Amino acid sequence: MTTATPTVDRVTAAVRRTSLTVLIAAWLVPVFVLGQFALMAGLPIAVVLIGTLRDARLRALGWWTAAVTAAYAVPLAVWLIGPNSAPSLSKFLSPVATGAVVAVGIAVAIAHHVGRRRSGVRG
């Protein structure tokens, strides 16, 4: 009697990990901005951007990723370049800019979550 042991495809496991990492990073963007850690939100945005570019399955979400990157990069650039006295990016962001980054961040996280669910990747 032969028992078949399931083989784990390393590529599938790597894609699953990357997808989960991108999903968590996508949800961290609005959490960081709302928690007044707006400058640190650049790290999860970079993870989402790199993960979307590297994973062929996530390339369909490129427009969403570009939207959150732009929504974050514009206020960041204005804060860094402009003559302001705000000590941090969180203090510099207006309520409208904060709402825009959070709304786009939530939309990106939901888009990545739905894409993960449609691909059949679990866990």
PDB file of C-alpha atoms in Angstrom:
ATOM      1  CA  MET A   1       0.000   0.000   0.000  1.00  0.00           C
ATOM      2  CA  THR A   2       1.419   3.325  -1.047  1.00  0.00           C
ATOM      3  CA  THR A   3       0.558   6.560   0.653  1.00  0.00           C
ATOM      4  CA  ALA A   4       0.856   9.712  -1.352  1.00  0.00           C
ATOM      5  CA  THR A   5       2.421  12.573   0.504  1.00  0.00           C
ATOM      6  CA  PRO A   6       1.508  15.997  -0.772  1.00  0.00           C
ATOM      7  CA  THR A   7       4.453  17.856  -2.182  1.00  0.00           C
ATOM      8  CA  VAL A   8       4.755  21.530  -1.479  1.00  0.00           C
ATOM      9  CA  ASP A   9       5.635  23.537  -4.511  1.00  0.00           C
ATOM     10  CA  ARG A  10       8.194  26.119  -3.395  1.00  0.00           C
ATOM     11  CA  VAL A  11       7.028  28.663  -5.921  1.00  0.00           C
ATOM     12  CA  THR A  12       3.433  28.415  -4.706  1.00  0.00           C
ATOM     13  CA  ALA A  13       4.572  28.736  -1.100  1.00  0.00           C
ATOM     14  CA  ALA A  14       6.651  31.792  -1.950  1.00  0.00           C
ATOM     15  CA  VAL A  15       3.748  33.423  -3.777  1.00  0.00           C
ATOM     16  CA  ARG A  16       1.469  32.683  -0.839  1.00  0.00           C
ATOM     17  CA  ARG A  17       3.894  34.323   1.584  1.00  0.00           C
ATOM     18  CA  THR A  18       4.406  37.317  -0.664  1.00  0.00           C
ATOM     19  CA  SER A  19       0.680  37.744  -1.090  1.00  0.00           C
ATOM     20  CA  LEU A  20       0.077  37.594   2.648  1.00  0.00           C
ATOM     21  CA  THR A  21       2.873  40.084   3.236  1.00  0.00           C
ATOM     22  CA  VAL A  22       1.417  42.450   0.667  1.00  0.00           C
ATOM     23  CA  LEU A  23      -2.041  42.038   2.162  1.00  0.00           C
ATOM     24  CA  ILE A  24      -0.843  42.852   5.678  1.00  0.00           C
ATOM     25  CA  ALA A  25       1.200  45.806   4.427  1.00  0.00           C
ATOM     26  CA  ALA A  26      -1.826  47.126   2.526  1.00  0.00           C
ATOM     27  CA  TRP A  27      -3.886  47.116   5.723  1.00  0.00           C
ATOM     28  CA  LEU A  28      -1.068  48.779   7.672  1.00  0.00           C
ATOM     29  CA  VAL A  29      -1.104  51.907   5.494  1.00  0.00           C
ATOM     30  CA  PRO A  30      -4.423  53.339   6.787  1.00  0.00           C
ATOM     31  CA  VAL A  31      -3.655  52.107  10.312  1.00  0.00           C
ATOM     32  CA  PHE A  32      -0.347  53.984  10.393  1.00  0.00           C
ATOM     33  CA  VAL A  33      -1.806  57.178   8.934  1.00  0.00           C
ATOM     34  CA  LEU A  34      -4.756  57.174  11.345  1.00  0.00           C
ATOM     35  CA  GLY A  35      -2.468  56.317  14.242  1.00  0.00           C
ATOM     36  CA  GLN A  36      -0.386  59.447  13.539  1.00  0.00           C
ATOM     37  CA  PHE A  37       2.584  57.480  12.174  1.00  0.00           C
ATOM     38  CA  ALA A  38       2.215  58.841   8.638  1.00  0.00           C
ATOM     39  CA  LEU A  39       5.932  58.898   7.875  1.00  0.00           C
ATOM     40  CA  MET A  40       6.246  55.220   8.813  1.00  0.00           C
ATOM     41  CA  ALA A  41       3.406  54.388   6.408  1.00  0.00           C
ATOM     42  CA  GLY A  42       6.002  54.666   3.647  1.00  0.00           C
ATOM     43  CA  LEU A  43       7.403  51.269   4.625  1.00  0.00           C
ATOM     44  CA  PRO A  44       4.193  49.284   4.029  1.00  0.00           C
ATOM     45  CA  ILE A  45       3.594  51.294   0.855  1.00  0.00           C
ATOM     46  CA  ALA A  46       7.035  50.219  -0.381  1.00  0.00           C
ATOM     47  CA  VAL A  47       6.218  46.585   0.491  1.00  0.00           C
ATOM     48  CA  VAL A  48       2.919  46.784  -1.405  1.00  0.00           C
ATOM     49  CA  LEU A  49       4.607  48.429  -4.393  1.00  0.00           C
ATOM     50  CA  ILE A  50       7.474  45.940  -4.560  1.00  0.00           C
ATOM     51  CA  GLY A  51       5.179  42.963  -3.956  1.00  0.00           C
ATOM     52  CA  THR A  52       2.794  44.088  -6.677  1.00  0.00           C
ATOM     53  CA  LEU A  53       5.615  44.548  -9.165  1.00  0.00           C
ATOM     54  CA  ARG A  54       7.267  41.197  -8.358  1.00  0.00           C
ATOM     55  CA  ASP A  55       4.176  38.982  -8.245  1.00  0.00           C
ATOM     56  CA  ALA A  56       2.626  38.451 -11.671  1.00  0.00           C
ATOM     57  CA  ARG A  57      -0.694  37.547 -10.053  1.00  0.00           C
ATOM     58  CA  LEU A  58      -0.883  40.951  -8.349  1.00  0.00           C
ATOM     59  CA  ARG A  59       0.002  43.037 -11.405  1.00  0.00           C
ATOM     60  CA  ALA A  60      -3.696  43.542 -12.108  1.00  0.00           C
ATOM     61  CA  LEU A  61      -3.780  45.597  -8.919  1.00  0.00           C
ATOM     62  CA  GLY A  62      -1.054  47.912 -10.185  1.00  0.00           C
ATOM     63  CA  TRP A  63      -3.407  50.851 -10.633  1.00  0.00           C
ATOM     64  CA  TRP A  64      -4.588  50.555  -7.041  1.00  0.00           C
ATOM     65  CA  THR A  65      -1.018  50.397  -5.830  1.00  0.00           C
ATOM     66  CA  ALA A  66      -0.089  53.423  -7.941  1.00  0.00           C
ATOM     67  CA  ALA A  67      -3.039  55.313  -6.443  1.00  0.00           C
ATOM     68  CA  VAL A  68      -1.987  54.732  -2.846  1.00  0.00           C
ATOM     69  CA  THR A  69       1.630  55.509  -3.703  1.00  0.00           C
ATOM     70  CA  ALA A  70       0.642  58.804  -5.331  1.00  0.00           C
ATOM     71  CA  ALA A  71      -1.794  59.706  -2.552  1.00  0.00           C
ATOM     72  CA  TYR A  72       1.047  59.290  -0.064  1.00  0.00           C
ATOM     73  CA  ALA A  73       3.951  60.642  -2.127  1.00  0.00           C
ATOM     74  CA  VAL A  74       2.394  64.003  -2.998  1.00  0.00           C
ATOM     75  CA  PRO A  75       1.857  65.203   0.603  1.00  0.00           C
ATOM     76  CA  LEU A  76       5.216  63.709   1.587  1.00  0.00           C
ATOM     77  CA  ALA A  77       7.017  65.632  -1.163  1.00  0.00           C
ATOM     78  CA  VAL A  78       5.201  68.871  -0.305  1.00  0.00           C
ATOM     79  CA  TRP A  79       6.120  68.431   3.361  1.00  0.00           C
ATOM     80  CA  LEU A  80       9.779  67.718   2.564  1.00  0.00           C
ATOM     81  CA  ILE A  81      10.224  70.440  -0.063  1.00  0.00           C
ATOM     82  CA  GLY A  82       7.924  73.164   1.195  1.00  0.00           C
ATOM     83  CA  PRO A  83       8.804  75.854   3.717  1.00  0.00           C
ATOM     84  CA  ASN A  84       6.721  74.635   6.633  1.00  0.00           C
ATOM     85  CA  SER A  85       7.100  74.423  10.348  1.00  0.00           C
ATOM     86  CA  ALA A  86       5.309  71.120  10.886  1.00  0.00           C
ATOM     87  CA  PRO A  87       7.552  68.797  12.919  1.00  0.00           C
ATOM     88  CA  SER A  88       6.123  65.632  11.376  1.00  0.00           C
ATOM     89  CA  LEU A  89       4.179  64.454   8.362  1.00  0.00           C
ATOM     90  CA  SER A  90       1.230  63.539  10.587  1.00  0.00           C
ATOM     91  CA  LYS A  91       0.984  67.114  11.859  1.00  0.00           C
ATOM     92  CA  PHE A  92       1.385  68.481   8.327  1.00  0.00           C
ATOM     93  CA  LEU A  93      -1.438  66.445   6.769  1.00  0.00           C
ATOM     94  CA  SER A  94      -4.763  68.227   6.616  1.00  0.00           C
ATOM     95  CA  PRO A  95      -7.884  66.252   7.515  1.00  0.00           C
ATOM     96  CA  VAL A  96      -8.731  66.064   3.812  1.00  0.00           C
ATOM     97  CA  ALA A  97      -5.288  64.685   2.898  1.00  0.00           C
ATOM     98  CA  THR A  98      -5.434  62.237   5.799  1.00  0.00           C
ATOM     99  CA  GLY A  99      -8.879  61.096   4.697  1.00  0.00           C
ATOM    100  CA  ALA A 100      -7.717  60.693   1.105  1.00  0.00           C
ATOM    101  CA  VAL A 101      -4.684  58.581   2.029  1.00  0.00           C
ATOM    102  CA  VAL A 102      -6.765  56.461   4.414  1.00  0.00           C
ATOM    103  CA  ALA A 103      -9.599  56.000   1.905  1.00  0.00           C
ATOM    104  CA  VAL A 104      -7.251  54.989  -0.895  1.00  0.00           C
ATOM    105  CA  GLY A 105      -5.328  52.769   1.527  1.00  0.00           C
ATOM    106  CA  ILE A 106      -8.498  50.960   2.556  1.00  0.00           C
ATOM    107  CA  ALA A 107      -9.545  50.594  -1.092  1.00  0.00           C
ATOM    108  CA  VAL A 108      -6.150  49.084  -1.940  1.00  0.00           C
ATOM    109  CA  ALA A 109      -6.322  46.717   1.020  1.00  0.00           C
ATOM    110  CA  ILE A 110      -9.808  45.575   0.014  1.00  0.00           C
ATOM    111  CA  ALA A 111      -8.717  45.157  -3.616  1.00  0.00           C
ATOM    112  CA  HIS A 112      -5.761  43.018  -2.535  1.00  0.00           C
ATOM    113  CA  HIS A 113      -7.989  41.031  -0.179  1.00  0.00           C
ATOM    114  CA  VAL A 114     -10.539  40.355  -2.927  1.00  0.00           C
ATOM    115  CA  GLY A 115      -7.746  39.445  -5.353  1.00  0.00           C
ATOM    116  CA  ARG A 116      -6.315  37.023  -2.807  1.00  0.00           C
ATOM    117  CA  ARG A 117      -9.692  35.443  -2.288  1.00  0.00           C
ATOM    118  CA  ARG A 118     -10.370  35.060  -6.019  1.00  0.00           C
ATOM    119  CA  SER A 119      -7.020  33.391  -6.601  1.00  0.00           C
ATOM    120  CA  GLY A 120      -7.931  30.676  -4.129  1.00  0.00           C
ATOM    121  CA  VAL A 121      -4.899  31.223  -1.906  1.00  0.00           C
ATOM    122  CA  ARG A 122      -5.703  30.505   1.713  1.00  0.00           C
ATOM    123  CA  GLY A 123      -3.685  30.850   4.878  1.00  0.00           C
TER     124      GLY A 123
END
